[in-house]
GROMACS .gro file of C-alpha atoms in nm:
model
  313
    1UNK     CA    1   0.000   0.000   0.000
    2UNK     CA    2   0.297   0.227   0.066
    3UNK     CA    3   0.363   0.258  -0.307
    4UNK     CA    4  -0.003   0.337  -0.382
    5UNK     CA    5  -0.018   0.596  -0.103
    6UNK     CA    6   0.292   0.773  -0.233
    7UNK     CA    7   0.143   0.767  -0.582
    8UNK     CA    8  -0.181   0.928  -0.460
    9UNK     CA    9   0.012   1.204  -0.282
   10UNK     CA   10   0.208   1.281  -0.599
   11UNK     CA   11  -0.112   1.276  -0.798
   12UNK     CA   12  -0.268   1.524  -0.554
   13UNK     CA   13   0.037   1.749  -0.600
   14UNK     CA   14   0.033   1.709  -0.978
   15UNK     CA   15  -0.330   1.814  -0.992
   16UNK     CA   16  -0.281   2.127  -0.780
   17UNK     CA   17  -0.311   2.361  -1.076
   18UNK     CA   18  -0.634   2.201  -1.195
   19UNK     CA   19  -0.771   2.197  -0.842
   20UNK     CA   20  -0.694   2.566  -0.792
   21UNK     CA   21  -0.866   2.633  -1.120
   22UNK     CA   22  -1.168   2.408  -1.147
   23UNK     CA   23  -1.237   2.288  -0.798
   24UNK     CA   24  -1.201   2.619  -0.617
   25UNK     CA   25  -1.401   2.784  -0.896
   26UNK     CA   26  -1.670   2.522  -0.874
   27UNK     CA   27  -1.683   2.539  -0.497
   28UNK     CA   28  -1.735   2.913  -0.513
   29UNK     CA   29  -2.026   2.849  -0.751
   30UNK     CA   30  -2.174   2.589  -0.516
   31UNK     CA   31  -2.148   2.817  -0.216
   32UNK     CA   32  -2.212   3.145  -0.398
   33UNK     CA   33  -2.560   3.061  -0.519
   34UNK     CA   34  -2.862   3.037  -0.294
   35UNK     CA   35  -3.072   2.841  -0.543
   36UNK     CA   36  -3.030   2.608  -0.838
   37UNK     CA   37  -3.131   2.805  -1.146
   38UNK     CA   38  -3.015   2.867  -1.504
   39UNK     CA   39  -2.753   3.115  -1.390
   40UNK     CA   40  -2.609   2.857  -1.148
   41UNK     CA   41  -2.580   2.599  -1.428
   42UNK     CA   42  -2.422   2.853  -1.663
   43UNK     CA   43  -2.155   2.950  -1.410
   44UNK     CA   44  -2.078   2.585  -1.339
   45UNK     CA   45  -2.062   2.509  -1.710
   46UNK     CA   46  -1.812   2.791  -1.764
   47UNK     CA   47  -1.591   2.666  -1.480
   48UNK     CA   48  -1.578   2.312  -1.619
   49UNK     CA   49  -1.498   2.427  -1.974
   50UNK     CA   50  -1.221   2.653  -1.843
   51UNK     CA   51  -1.074   2.358  -1.657
   52UNK     CA   52  -0.996   2.173  -1.982
   53UNK     CA   53  -1.287   1.934  -1.956
   54UNK     CA   54  -1.401   2.046  -2.299
   55UNK     CA   55  -1.746   2.150  -2.416
   56UNK     CA   56  -1.878   1.802  -2.496
   57UNK     CA   57  -1.783   1.655  -2.158
   58UNK     CA   58  -1.913   1.957  -1.972
   59UNK     CA   59  -2.250   1.927  -2.147
   60UNK     CA   60  -2.272   1.561  -2.043
   61UNK     CA   61  -2.191   1.647  -1.680
   62UNK     CA   62  -2.438   1.937  -1.668
   63UNK     CA   63  -2.708   1.724  -1.835
   64UNK     CA   64  -2.646   1.445  -1.584
   65UNK     CA   65  -2.659   1.694  -1.296
   66UNK     CA   66  -2.989   1.847  -1.411
   67UNK     CA   67  -3.141   1.500  -1.432
   68UNK     CA   68  -3.027   1.404  -1.081
   69UNK     CA   69  -3.134   1.738  -0.932
   70UNK     CA   70  -3.483   1.676  -1.070
   71UNK     CA   71  -3.503   1.310  -0.970
   72UNK     CA   72  -3.365   1.361  -0.620
   73UNK     CA   73  -3.546   1.693  -0.558
   74UNK     CA   74  -3.216   1.863  -0.473
   75UNK     CA   75  -3.269   2.221  -0.357
   76UNK     CA   76  -2.930   2.340  -0.233
   77UNK     CA   77  -2.647   2.422  -0.476
   78UNK     CA   78  -2.390   2.283  -0.230
   79UNK     CA   79  -2.554   1.940  -0.259
   80UNK     CA   80  -2.458   1.942  -0.627
   81UNK     CA   81  -2.086   1.907  -0.546
   82UNK     CA   82  -2.103   1.535  -0.478
   83UNK     CA   83  -2.334   1.481  -0.776
   84UNK     CA   84  -2.076   1.644  -1.007
   85UNK     CA   85  -1.795   1.435  -0.855
   86UNK     CA   86  -1.997   1.116  -0.908
   87UNK     CA   87  -2.080   1.218  -1.264
   88UNK     CA   88  -1.711   1.275  -1.348
   89UNK     CA   89  -1.622   0.934  -1.199
   90UNK     CA   90  -1.892   0.772  -1.411
   91UNK     CA   91  -1.754   0.933  -1.727
   92UNK     CA   92  -1.410   0.794  -1.652
   93UNK     CA   93  -1.460   0.428  -1.572
   94UNK     CA   94  -1.231   0.225  -1.797
   95UNK     CA   95  -1.447  -0.089  -1.790
   96UNK     CA   96  -1.371  -0.446  -1.687
   97UNK     CA   97  -1.198  -0.549  -2.007
   98UNK     CA   98  -0.949  -0.258  -2.016
   99UNK     CA   99  -0.651  -0.472  -1.912
  100UNK     CA  100  -0.752  -0.794  -2.084
  101UNK     CA  101  -0.434  -0.797  -2.291
  102UNK     CA  102  -0.220  -0.841  -1.979
  103UNK     CA  103  -0.348  -1.195  -1.939
  104UNK     CA  104  -0.305  -1.301  -2.300
  105UNK     CA  105  -0.021  -1.344  -2.546
  106UNK     CA  106  -0.026  -0.993  -2.679
  107UNK     CA  107   0.139  -0.727  -2.891
  108UNK     CA  108   0.120  -0.378  -2.746
  109UNK     CA  109   0.191  -0.084  -2.976
  110UNK     CA  110   0.280   0.238  -2.804
  111UNK     CA  111   0.256   0.556  -3.010
  112UNK     CA  112   0.297   0.923  -2.929
  113UNK     CA  113   0.481   1.231  -3.051
  114UNK     CA  114   0.837   1.305  -2.939
  115UNK     CA  115   0.868   1.467  -2.602
  116UNK     CA  116   0.564   1.312  -2.433
  117UNK     CA  117   0.767   1.049  -2.249
  118UNK     CA  118   0.685   0.758  -2.480
  119UNK     CA  119   1.011   0.565  -2.453
  120UNK     CA  120   1.026   0.609  -2.077
  121UNK     CA  121   0.665   0.490  -2.049
  122UNK     CA  122   0.742   0.176  -2.251
  123UNK     CA  123   1.036   0.108  -2.021
  124UNK     CA  124   0.814   0.144  -1.715
  125UNK     CA  125   0.547  -0.084  -1.862
  126UNK     CA  126   0.815  -0.343  -1.937
  127UNK     CA  127   0.934  -0.317  -1.576
  128UNK     CA  128   0.580  -0.361  -1.446
  129UNK     CA  129   0.516  -0.670  -1.656
  130UNK     CA  130   0.853  -0.815  -1.559
  131UNK     CA  131   0.760  -0.770  -1.191
  132UNK     CA  132   0.444  -0.972  -1.266
  133UNK     CA  133   0.674  -1.252  -1.388
  134UNK     CA  134   0.575  -1.206  -1.749
  135UNK     CA  135   0.824  -1.265  -2.027
  136UNK     CA  136   0.853  -0.938  -2.215
  137UNK     CA  137   1.027  -0.845  -2.538
  138UNK     CA  138   1.075  -0.484  -2.646
  139UNK     CA  139   1.080  -0.390  -3.014
  140UNK     CA  140   1.264  -0.064  -3.087
  141UNK     CA  141   1.057   0.022  -3.395
  142UNK     CA  142   1.088   0.398  -3.361
  143UNK     CA  143   1.391   0.392  -3.586
  144UNK     CA  144   1.375   0.750  -3.708
  145UNK     CA  145   1.449   0.930  -3.387
  146UNK     CA  146   1.817   0.948  -3.307
  147UNK     CA  147   1.890   0.797  -2.966
  148UNK     CA  148   1.544   0.636  -2.929
  149UNK     CA  149   1.705   0.293  -2.954
  150UNK     CA  150   1.975   0.367  -2.697
  151UNK     CA  151   1.721   0.515  -2.459
  152UNK     CA  152   1.502   0.208  -2.492
  153UNK     CA  153   1.803  -0.021  -2.445
  154UNK     CA  154   1.879   0.152  -2.118
  155UNK     CA  155   1.521   0.094  -2.003
  156UNK     CA  156   1.530  -0.268  -2.121
  157UNK     CA  157   1.834  -0.322  -1.899
  158UNK     CA  158   1.666  -0.151  -1.603
  159UNK     CA  159   1.349  -0.353  -1.650
  160UNK     CA  160   1.553  -0.671  -1.706
  161UNK     CA  161   1.384  -0.752  -2.037
  162UNK     CA  162   1.511  -0.829  -2.385
  163UNK     CA  163   1.515  -0.578  -2.666
  164UNK     CA  164   1.516  -0.628  -3.042
  165UNK     CA  165   1.637  -0.322  -3.229
  166UNK     CA  166   1.733  -0.209  -3.577
  167UNK     CA  167   1.976   0.041  -3.715
  168UNK     CA  168   1.872   0.403  -3.706
  169UNK     CA  169   1.660   0.465  -4.015
  170UNK     CA  170   1.583   0.093  -4.058
  171UNK     CA  171   1.238  -0.014  -4.171
  172UNK     CA  172   1.020  -0.032  -3.855
  173UNK     CA  173   0.820  -0.324  -3.998
  174UNK     CA  174   1.139  -0.530  -4.032
  175UNK     CA  175   1.224  -0.461  -3.666
  176UNK     CA  176   0.876  -0.579  -3.567
  177UNK     CA  177   0.920  -0.886  -3.789
  178UNK     CA  178   1.241  -0.979  -3.602
  179UNK     CA  179   1.078  -0.906  -3.268
  180UNK     CA  180   0.778  -1.128  -3.348
  181UNK     CA  181   1.015  -1.412  -3.440
  182UNK     CA  182   1.194  -1.365  -3.105
  183UNK     CA  183   0.864  -1.343  -2.914
  184UNK     CA  184   0.745  -1.669  -3.068
  185UNK     CA  185   1.075  -1.850  -3.019
  186UNK     CA  186   1.101  -1.742  -2.654
  187UNK     CA  187   0.730  -1.783  -2.580
  188UNK     CA  188   0.699  -1.421  -2.469
  189UNK     CA  189   0.381  -1.310  -2.296
  190UNK     CA  190   0.398  -0.952  -2.414
  191UNK     CA  191   0.569  -0.792  -2.711
  192UNK     CA  192   0.596  -0.416  -2.650
  193UNK     CA  193   0.658  -0.209  -2.964
  194UNK     CA  194   0.791   0.145  -2.954
  195UNK     CA  195   0.648   0.293  -3.274
  196UNK     CA  196   0.699   0.627  -3.442
  197UNK     CA  197   0.523   0.944  -3.348
  198UNK     CA  198   0.547   1.169  -3.648
  199UNK     CA  199   0.203   1.321  -3.664
  200UNK     CA  200   0.296   1.603  -3.897
  201UNK     CA  201   0.313   1.352  -4.179
  202UNK     CA  202   0.007   1.142  -4.115
  203UNK     CA  203   0.015   0.965  -4.449
  204UNK     CA  204   0.361   0.821  -4.382
  205UNK     CA  205   0.268   0.727  -4.029
  206UNK     CA  206  -0.049   0.555  -4.149
  207UNK     CA  207   0.148   0.361  -4.410
  208UNK     CA  208   0.407   0.257  -4.155
  209UNK     CA  209   0.149   0.139  -3.902
  210UNK     CA  210  -0.032  -0.050  -4.177
  211UNK     CA  211   0.288  -0.230  -4.274
  212UNK     CA  212   0.357  -0.320  -3.910
  213UNK     CA  213  -0.001  -0.446  -3.870
  214UNK     CA  214   0.034  -0.663  -4.179
  215UNK     CA  215   0.347  -0.822  -4.031
  216UNK     CA  216   0.163  -0.896  -3.706
  217UNK     CA  217  -0.145  -1.035  -3.882
  218UNK     CA  218   0.067  -1.259  -4.102
  219UNK     CA  219   0.330  -1.372  -3.851
  220UNK     CA  220   0.151  -1.355  -3.518
  221UNK     CA  221  -0.225  -1.390  -3.577
  222UNK     CA  222  -0.281  -1.552  -3.239
  223UNK     CA  223  -0.161  -1.242  -3.051
  224UNK     CA  224  -0.407  -1.004  -2.887
  225UNK     CA  225  -0.352  -0.649  -3.010
  226UNK     CA  226  -0.348  -0.338  -2.794
  227UNK     CA  227  -0.260   0.013  -2.915
  228UNK     CA  228  -0.187   0.276  -2.653
  229UNK     CA  229  -0.125   0.644  -2.719
  230UNK     CA  230   0.100   0.841  -2.482
  231UNK     CA  231  -0.004   1.200  -2.413
  232UNK     CA  232   0.150   1.474  -2.203
  233UNK     CA  233  -0.103   1.590  -1.942
  234UNK     CA  234   0.056   1.935  -1.918
  235UNK     CA  235  -0.050   2.020  -2.273
  236UNK     CA  236  -0.426   2.016  -2.210
  237UNK     CA  237  -0.636   2.063  -2.523
  238UNK     CA  238  -0.329   1.995  -2.737
  239UNK     CA  239  -0.316   1.641  -2.595
  240UNK     CA  240  -0.681   1.595  -2.688
  241UNK     CA  241  -0.607   1.710  -3.045
  242UNK     CA  242  -0.316   1.460  -3.067
  243UNK     CA  243  -0.537   1.178  -2.941
  244UNK     CA  244  -0.795   1.263  -3.208
  245UNK     CA  245  -0.533   1.261  -3.483
  246UNK     CA  246  -0.374   0.934  -3.374
  247UNK     CA  247  -0.720   0.784  -3.348
  248UNK     CA  248  -0.767   0.862  -3.717
  249UNK     CA  249  -0.458   0.669  -3.824
  250UNK     CA  250  -0.454   0.385  -3.572
  251UNK     CA  251  -0.703   0.172  -3.387
  252UNK     CA  252  -0.633   0.320  -3.042
  253UNK     CA  253  -0.753   0.109  -2.751
  254UNK     CA  254  -0.635   0.326  -2.463
  255UNK     CA  255  -0.445   0.629  -2.340
  256UNK     CA  256  -0.145   0.675  -2.114
  257UNK     CA  257  -0.122   1.020  -1.956
  258UNK     CA  258   0.226   1.124  -1.847
  259UNK     CA  259   0.363   1.420  -1.650
  260UNK     CA  260   0.080   1.429  -1.401
  261UNK     CA  261   0.341   1.537  -1.149
  262UNK     CA  262   0.395   1.875  -1.314
  263UNK     CA  263   0.145   2.147  -1.385
  264UNK     CA  264  -0.094   1.890  -1.525
  265UNK     CA  265  -0.416   2.004  -1.683
  266UNK     CA  266  -0.606   1.722  -1.517
  267UNK     CA  267  -0.940   1.802  -1.675
  268UNK     CA  268  -0.802   1.667  -2.002
  269UNK     CA  269  -0.817   1.312  -1.866
  270UNK     CA  270  -1.193   1.348  -1.836
  271UNK     CA  271  -1.226   1.509  -2.182
  272UNK     CA  272  -1.027   1.238  -2.364
  273UNK     CA  273  -1.238   0.962  -2.216
  274UNK     CA  274  -1.565   1.140  -2.271
  275UNK     CA  275  -1.507   1.293  -2.616
  276UNK     CA  276  -1.319   1.013  -2.785
  277UNK     CA  277  -1.454   0.717  -2.594
  278UNK     CA  278  -1.091   0.620  -2.527
  279UNK     CA  279  -1.023   0.497  -2.175
  280UNK     CA  280  -0.725   0.636  -1.986
  281UNK     CA  281  -0.550   0.312  -1.884
  282UNK     CA  282  -0.230   0.432  -1.718
  283UNK     CA  283  -0.117   0.751  -1.556
  284UNK     CA  284   0.240   0.863  -1.483
  285UNK     CA  285   0.352   1.090  -1.201
  286UNK     CA  286   0.730   1.064  -1.204
  287UNK     CA  287   1.047   0.893  -1.317
  288UNK     CA  288   1.047   0.560  -1.132
  289UNK     CA  289   0.882   0.240  -1.257
  290UNK     CA  290   0.626   0.253  -0.975
  291UNK     CA  291   0.533   0.608  -1.084
  292UNK     CA  292   0.331   0.460  -1.367
  293UNK     CA  293   0.010   0.308  -1.237
  294UNK     CA  294  -0.314   0.174  -1.375
  295UNK     CA  295  -0.566   0.450  -1.398
  296UNK     CA  296  -0.822   0.443  -1.120
  297UNK     CA  297  -1.114   0.680  -1.185
  298UNK     CA  298  -1.212   0.701  -0.818
  299UNK     CA  299  -0.857   0.772  -0.706
  300UNK     CA  300  -0.807   1.031  -0.981
  301UNK     CA  301  -1.127   1.222  -0.906
  302UNK     CA  302  -1.059   1.202  -0.531
  303UNK     CA  303  -0.716   1.355  -0.594
  304UNK     CA  304  -0.874   1.618  -0.815
  305UNK     CA  305  -1.124   1.722  -0.548
  306UNK     CA  306  -0.886   1.658  -0.259
  307UNK     CA  307  -0.939   1.908   0.020
  308UNK     CA  308  -0.677   1.789   0.266
  309UNK     CA  309  -0.927   1.668   0.521
  310UNK     CA  310  -0.886   1.330   0.684
  311UNK     CA  311  -1.185   1.172   0.510
  312UNK     CA  312  -1.002   1.214   0.179
  313UNK     CA  313  -0.691   1.042   0.303
   0.00000   0.00000   0.00000
């Protein structure tokens, strides 16, 4: 539990900016109005949109709130606080099958633009799976970024897993081909592929991912496929835009949000899930392997609305 507790504390710290923004703003709306009317809903709506939750998500939350207020005959604005918290938690549940791939022979693609912490995240995932006694192989298929391979190699050593790499500039599909052969020969549980993140040339990226997918379908049809996109939580709406674009070129199954320990725009986690229907599956709050954890909607929202009182501990 020690590890989880430390993670929650760092998450609370990472969400300070969002909390100062949304939560204090919302709380002043809850306590500043004497009745629940159109003006109250408008103020609340504005606060949520400003907190990076996005228009679509905000509309869902407000709609949900109006329904509950009517059904439960809520009269006091302050009573709406818990209803909003519950509504946000509902929007963010990842579902029971979110981590299905962990218990199957699987290929996990990890994509994301440079600078979001993609390689580091892959290293941490490899470390996590290794701790669960899974046999992991890393494929260094981001062959266009100088030093990506070396960085991944370093993580492979730290996580005590094997890595299959190619020369810089090599064809990513050929690296994946070699990695699949190794995964089959060594009966690996999980093949983790670091793939390119060049969004500015979507056509090339699409082509490359298609080629890699063809290799997998031909050589490793029995493997379960998971595609995770890594996004930087400090970039707010920009992260949402990236998720949308990657979703157009790849069959994304989940999101990993990194840099939640900085000035994270935490509302974006809610927006991604709600607007794109993509579950946030992992969340990163620091450099160590244990700083990447499975996303827990309750824990996240509790950290977001954390008030420092003992009941929130």
